[in-house]
Amino acid sequence: MAVTVRRQRPRRLACWALMAILLADLLALSDTLAVMSVDLGSESMKVAIVKPGVPMEIVLNKESRRKTPAMVTLKENERFFGDSAAGMAIKNPKATLRYFQHLLGKQADNPHVALYRTRFPEHELNIDPQRQTVRFQISPQLQFSPEEVLGMVLNYSRSLAEDFAEQPIKDAVITVPAFFNQAERRAVLQAARMAGLKVLQLINDNTATALSYGVFRRKDINTTAQNIMFYDMGSGSTVCTIVTYQTVKTKDAGMQPQLQIRGVGFDRTLGGLEMELRLREHLAGLFNEQRKGQRAKDVRENPRAMAKLLREANRLKTVLSANADHMAQIEGLMDDVDFKAKVTRVEFEELCADLFERVPGPVQHALQSAEMSLDEIEQVILVGGATRVPKVQEVLLKAVRKEELGKNINADEAAAMGAVYQAAALSKAFKVKPFVVRDAVVYPILVEFTREVEEEPGVHSLKHNKRVLFSRMGPYPQRKVITFNRYSHDFNFHINYGDLGFLGPEDLRVFGSQNLTTVKLKGVGESFKKYPDYESKGIKAHFNLDESGVLSLDRVESVFETLVEDSPEEESTLTKLGNTISSLFGGSTTPDSKENGTDAVQEEEETPGEGSKDEPGEQAELKEEAEVPAEDTSQPPPTEPKGDATPEGEKPTEKETGHKDEAQKPNEKGEAGPEGAPTAPEEEKKQKPARKQKMVEEIGVELVVLDLPDLPEEELARSVQKLEDLTFRDLEKQEREKAANSLEAFIFETQDKLYQPEYQEVSTEEQREEISQKLSTVSAWLEDEGFEATTVMLKEKLTELKKLCQGLFFRVEERKKWPERLSALDNLLNHSSMFLKGARLIPEMDQIFTEVEMTTLEKVINETWAWKNTTTAEQAKLPATEKPVLLSKDIEAKMMALDREVQYLLNKAKFAKPRPRPKDKNGTRTEPPVNASASDQDEKVIPPAGQTEEAKPISEPKKVETRSEPTDTEPLELGGPGAESEQKEQPSGQKRPLKNDEL
């Protein structure tokens, strides 16, 4: 029995631990009940939210539109966002920033920076000397980096989502183009950090679109693979994606739908913006021709005129998508000269002929990366606003050789809806139907290192090695471990991009640096000196490509092993407790126990570079210790990470955080056995007392970023503070404007009220003159000095005016309330008097109210009548300009006091039990009522055989004794000895007739 108790204690403790963890999770969810997504496009952005009761809804902006321009106007004392900024782009084009996403993560010498200067010459860009990036210079005092501008826009999108959700939001999923590299993705994360957002994931916009498509067509997905191509041409770029949909078996949820990105092709500059710029240039040429003989300036030199032409070109492109021709017209384009010209669709297509030739390019690149043919594609679906151009659809239809193009998806909102679904799935506050997402790596990443080898006795040389870390189109998120076996001292290795031959020369220039990071390890030699008697298992570097596609080096460890003899000991109570808690949480540590297969770690050994040849001894050593084949550096991507089986060459992450001992199975290849393997019986433990002891030593890491340095923490903190100060300034400005509007509205409304009859009736001429004079004085002050007045001064002026007019407004409001209040009081008095009269008519035998209660009610009624009559008489004697004595609040107080007494008596009558009646001395039965039927009167109970008529059968237990108090819709049942004796005399199955006075 003692053994049983000992086993139950850990379970009980484990249950308490589980309850505590669940309670902590519930408390953590209290402030994360809403999440948002931001589909950040080049021209506009779409915001969506999920909150309890509002599943996947697009946020409306202040103009009640579902799409908000992604631009901001920055002036000395104010900022404008969205549609307000779009309106300011005409008045102040230099201060209105747009398409700034094209500058994220790019240095000043990038071709895209030069292209931006050409497209928008009104913006002044200077160079950040520390990072060699560009900054917008609005004025000598106002300078902002692209990350800061994006942070402002993200903060504005959060304010829109919070206003729509009516609660604070901090968790978000942000969409980025699939072709963004590591530097560009880190720039977006820094901008989100400046905005105070917690980024759950940076999701590729093509993946978000594919997720939205699959979520709403879940029933159409089965075990047969369906290949769908999404062609997304937006404002700034074009991306073509091949997605495979099918159901797969997951460990926890069974068969679930999955989308897998198979191929991606893109064109960074092909989009609607380039078409609009061609149209703008054409319109500018037409305008210059119209003014050719007037010696006028070139319209291209006027930023405001060019901003007007760009807006008209945008409208013209939209109209020509549905019409063969259209008239472009701008009023007062430049120097008060109007512009009007006719543009046909044929002219538009001729202007963009070279752009339309580039439409099939992303399709071919996507097919090549997926290693598929067009015959395997079942459907091509259009996404993005620029795909509405008829010529784009015509060229694309010929390129894909399909009968028609799919248009059964919302081209503008699909990415936002897919991203918000992913946000709900990642948030702890919501539970959604599982949908497995396998995104793909667009740019391969490899590790390069140099090692000294001895080719001949006494001859040493350096050998350069490359190891593919994440291959092209391989799935992510994913973790990888690379083991360096032949280093016993400090060394360096490099993380670079892999083969980028699929990019053209111009794309490579835009891509930027192909070198990511140099890793310098410190402390390798000290770790070997610390464990001289242990066998080295190599230096293990743990890499993580997270859900956002951002690569990080988690840690570097030096691992040692030795065999130690260990006597079998009985399992301690703490160990049993830990095992019990693990079992409650499903804590099996087998490779298949991973909830997400992409978390599995793939360990790889260092290998010689391609084309190199090692000595036979070295090859044998590699083969003996290698955990995965290492001859080919261009290995295929790992197999399905979210399936049931762990991919080949992958195994669970080893959670060593210092010195720890870990029992493992002996393995010829050096692979650690599964941690969750079943323990051997006690007999086997005694036969094999020796076990492997693993020691892990943390290695110091110094990272040297080579592509684009991140903002230093001090600079990032200054940027965060700068944005917070701007937000606080905007809030102060809004508060001041609100105070000024309130003061101005009060002045106008009060001046109008002074001439209304109801206000003139309760005020004298002197009182109205005093108020009018004060209102005029404050109005003149507001016009003369109100622009420089602070919020406090405006609020003080409003308080002063309200105090002056308080008496006048009070008298008018009281007179408005009198008729309704007095009528309600009269009705209550009449009903209370009738109730009291009826209560006094109840016979003494059935009376449920005491004399004190009825006397109290009568006293309250009389006092209320007397107060009403007295107060109304006094009020009638007072002039209307004096403070009234009959107050609405006093009437309400009297009504509440009287209603309280009446409700007390009504509740008592509702739940009171009737008094027992005295038993009839003569023992005669109650006479049946006059209206009883003859059958009821003649009915007689025949006693059973052997029983006299006087002998009464045993009656069933009375339900009246155990019933709950009757409701107000049921008749009260009589109880007590008298009632019981009368019921016994009634025949079985016959109810006792009630008298007229029994209520």
Short mmCIF file of C-alpha atoms in Angstrom, two decimals, residues 700-856:
data_model
loop_
_atom_site.label_atom_id
_atom_site.label_comp_id
_atom_site.label_asym_id
_atom_site.label_seq_id
_atom_site.Cartn_x
_atom_site.Cartn_y
_atom_site.Cartn_z
CA GLY A 700 32.17 32.47 -27.21
CA VAL A 701 30.88 33.91 -30.49
CA GLU A 702 31.63 37.24 -32.16
CA LEU A 703 29.51 38.10 -35.20
CA VAL A 704 30.67 40.48 -37.91
CA VAL A 705 27.73 41.42 -40.15
CA LEU A 706 28.83 41.90 -43.75
CA ASP A 707 25.66 42.56 -45.79
CA LEU A 708 24.06 45.49 -43.93
CA PRO A 709 24.82 46.36 -40.30
CA ASP A 710 21.80 46.53 -38.06
CA LEU A 711 21.03 49.70 -36.18
CA PRO A 712 23.03 49.84 -32.94
CA GLU A 713 20.94 49.58 -29.79
CA GLU A 714 21.62 53.23 -28.93
CA GLU A 715 20.55 54.38 -32.38
CA LEU A 716 17.51 52.11 -32.28
CA ALA A 717 16.52 53.52 -28.89
CA ARG A 718 16.83 57.07 -30.25
CA SER A 719 14.65 56.16 -33.22
CA VAL A 720 12.03 54.64 -30.93
CA GLN A 721 12.06 57.77 -28.78
CA LYS A 722 11.82 59.98 -31.86
CA LEU A 723 8.73 58.16 -33.08
CA GLU A 724 7.17 58.24 -29.61
CA ASP A 725 7.75 61.99 -29.40
CA LEU A 726 6.10 62.48 -32.80
CA THR A 727 3.13 60.36 -31.72
CA PHE A 728 2.81 62.30 -28.47
CA ARG A 729 2.98 65.55 -30.41
CA ASP A 730 0.21 64.35 -32.71
CA LEU A 731 -1.95 63.42 -29.73
CA GLU A 732 -1.37 66.83 -28.16
CA LYS A 733 -2.30 68.49 -31.43
CA GLN A 734 -5.49 66.44 -31.65
CA GLU A 735 -6.35 67.30 -28.05
CA ARG A 736 -5.82 71.01 -28.68
CA GLU A 737 -7.92 70.92 -31.85
CA LYS A 738 -10.65 69.13 -29.93
CA ALA A 739 -10.59 71.76 -27.19
CA ALA A 740 -10.68 74.61 -29.71
CA ASN A 741 -13.58 73.02 -31.58
CA SER A 742 -15.50 72.47 -28.34
CA LEU A 743 -15.04 76.10 -27.30
CA GLU A 744 -16.07 77.44 -30.69
CA ALA A 745 -19.10 75.13 -30.86
CA PHE A 746 -20.23 76.18 -27.35
CA ILE A 747 -20.04 79.86 -28.28
CA PHE A 748 -22.14 79.44 -31.42
CA GLU A 749 -24.72 77.18 -29.77
CA THR A 750 -25.16 79.45 -26.73
CA GLN A 751 -25.53 82.59 -28.85
CA ASP A 752 -28.27 80.84 -30.79
CA LYS A 753 -30.02 79.65 -27.61
CA LEU A 754 -30.28 83.16 -26.19
CA TYR A 755 -32.90 83.96 -28.86
CA GLN A 756 -35.00 80.85 -28.30
CA PRO A 757 -38.32 81.36 -26.39
CA GLU A 758 -37.68 78.67 -23.79
CA TYR A 759 -34.42 80.37 -22.77
CA GLN A 760 -35.85 83.87 -22.84
CA GLU A 761 -38.70 82.73 -20.58
CA VAL A 762 -36.36 81.76 -17.72
CA SER A 763 -33.89 84.67 -18.00
CA THR A 764 -33.95 88.44 -17.71
CA GLU A 765 -32.71 90.91 -20.25
CA GLU A 766 -29.73 91.75 -18.03
CA GLN A 767 -28.74 88.09 -17.68
CA ARG A 768 -28.88 87.49 -21.42
CA GLU A 769 -26.89 90.66 -22.09
CA GLU A 770 -24.17 89.61 -19.67
CA ILE A 771 -23.87 86.17 -21.25
CA SER A 772 -23.90 87.57 -24.79
CA GLN A 773 -21.18 90.09 -23.99
CA LYS A 774 -18.96 87.40 -22.47
CA LEU A 775 -19.47 85.12 -25.47
CA SER A 776 -18.48 87.90 -27.87
CA THR A 777 -15.35 88.63 -25.86
CA VAL A 778 -14.20 85.00 -25.89
CA SER A 779 -15.03 84.68 -29.59
CA ALA A 780 -12.89 87.70 -30.43
CA TRP A 781 -10.05 86.30 -28.31
CA LEU A 782 -10.31 82.96 -30.09
CA GLU A 783 -10.01 84.62 -33.50
CA ASP A 784 -7.12 86.90 -32.52
CA GLU A 785 -5.05 84.83 -30.08
CA GLY A 786 -6.58 81.37 -30.32
CA PHE A 787 -3.91 80.06 -32.69
CA GLU A 788 -1.24 80.53 -30.04
CA ALA A 789 -3.40 79.40 -27.10
CA THR A 790 -2.54 76.16 -25.36
CA THR A 791 -4.93 73.34 -24.65
CA VAL A 792 -5.14 74.36 -20.98
CA MET A 793 -6.10 77.94 -21.86
CA LEU A 794 -8.82 76.78 -24.23
CA LYS A 795 -10.26 74.44 -21.61
CA GLU A 796 -10.22 77.21 -18.99
CA LYS A 797 -12.15 79.54 -21.28
CA LEU A 798 -14.75 76.83 -21.91
CA THR A 799 -15.11 76.12 -18.18
CA GLU A 800 -15.59 79.84 -17.47
CA LEU A 801 -18.37 80.13 -20.04
CA LYS A 802 -20.12 76.97 -18.82
CA LYS A 803 -20.08 78.28 -15.25
CA LEU A 804 -21.64 81.58 -16.36
CA CYS A 805 -24.44 79.83 -18.27
CA GLN A 806 -24.96 77.05 -15.77
CA GLY A 807 -27.98 78.64 -14.02
CA LEU A 808 -29.75 79.42 -17.29
CA PHE A 809 -29.27 75.93 -18.70
CA PHE A 810 -30.34 74.37 -15.37
CA ARG A 811 -33.66 76.19 -15.30
CA VAL A 812 -34.45 75.22 -18.88
CA GLU A 813 -33.57 71.57 -18.30
CA GLU A 814 -35.67 71.38 -15.13
CA ARG A 815 -38.75 72.79 -16.88
CA LYS A 816 -38.30 70.23 -19.66
CA LYS A 817 -38.28 67.38 -17.13
CA TRP A 818 -41.24 68.49 -14.97
CA PRO A 819 -44.16 67.15 -17.06
CA GLU A 820 -42.75 63.67 -17.42
CA ARG A 821 -41.58 63.37 -13.81
CA LEU A 822 -44.81 64.69 -12.27
CA SER A 823 -46.94 62.43 -14.45
CA ALA A 824 -44.92 59.39 -13.38
CA LEU A 825 -45.25 60.42 -9.72
CA ASP A 826 -49.05 60.77 -10.01
CA ASN A 827 -49.36 57.34 -11.59
CA LEU A 828 -47.26 55.74 -8.87
CA LEU A 829 -49.32 57.42 -6.13
CA ASN A 830 -52.59 56.25 -7.65
CA HIS A 831 -51.43 52.66 -8.06
CA SER A 832 -49.97 52.60 -4.55
CA SER A 833 -53.26 53.86 -3.06
CA MET A 834 -55.25 51.21 -4.93
CA PHE A 835 -52.84 48.52 -3.77
CA LEU A 836 -53.20 49.65 -0.12
CA LYS A 837 -56.98 49.68 -0.39
CA GLY A 838 -57.00 46.14 -1.79
CA ALA A 839 -54.63 44.91 0.92
CA ARG A 840 -56.92 46.18 3.65
CA LEU A 841 -59.89 44.31 2.10
CA ILE A 842 -58.22 40.89 2.54
CA PRO A 843 -60.06 38.88 5.28
CA GLU A 844 -58.30 38.63 8.58
CA MET A 845 -58.02 34.84 8.22
CA ASP A 846 -56.03 35.19 4.95
CA GLN A 847 -54.21 38.45 5.71
CA ILE A 848 -50.49 38.25 4.91
CA PHE A 849 -49.58 41.89 5.69
CA THR A 850 -49.17 43.22 9.19
CA GLU A 851 -50.80 46.40 10.40
CA VAL A 852 -47.40 48.05 10.81
CA GLU A 853 -46.52 47.39 7.16
CA MET A 854 -49.77 48.80 5.85
CA THR A 855 -49.54 51.79 8.17
CA THR A 856 -46.01 52.50 6.97
#
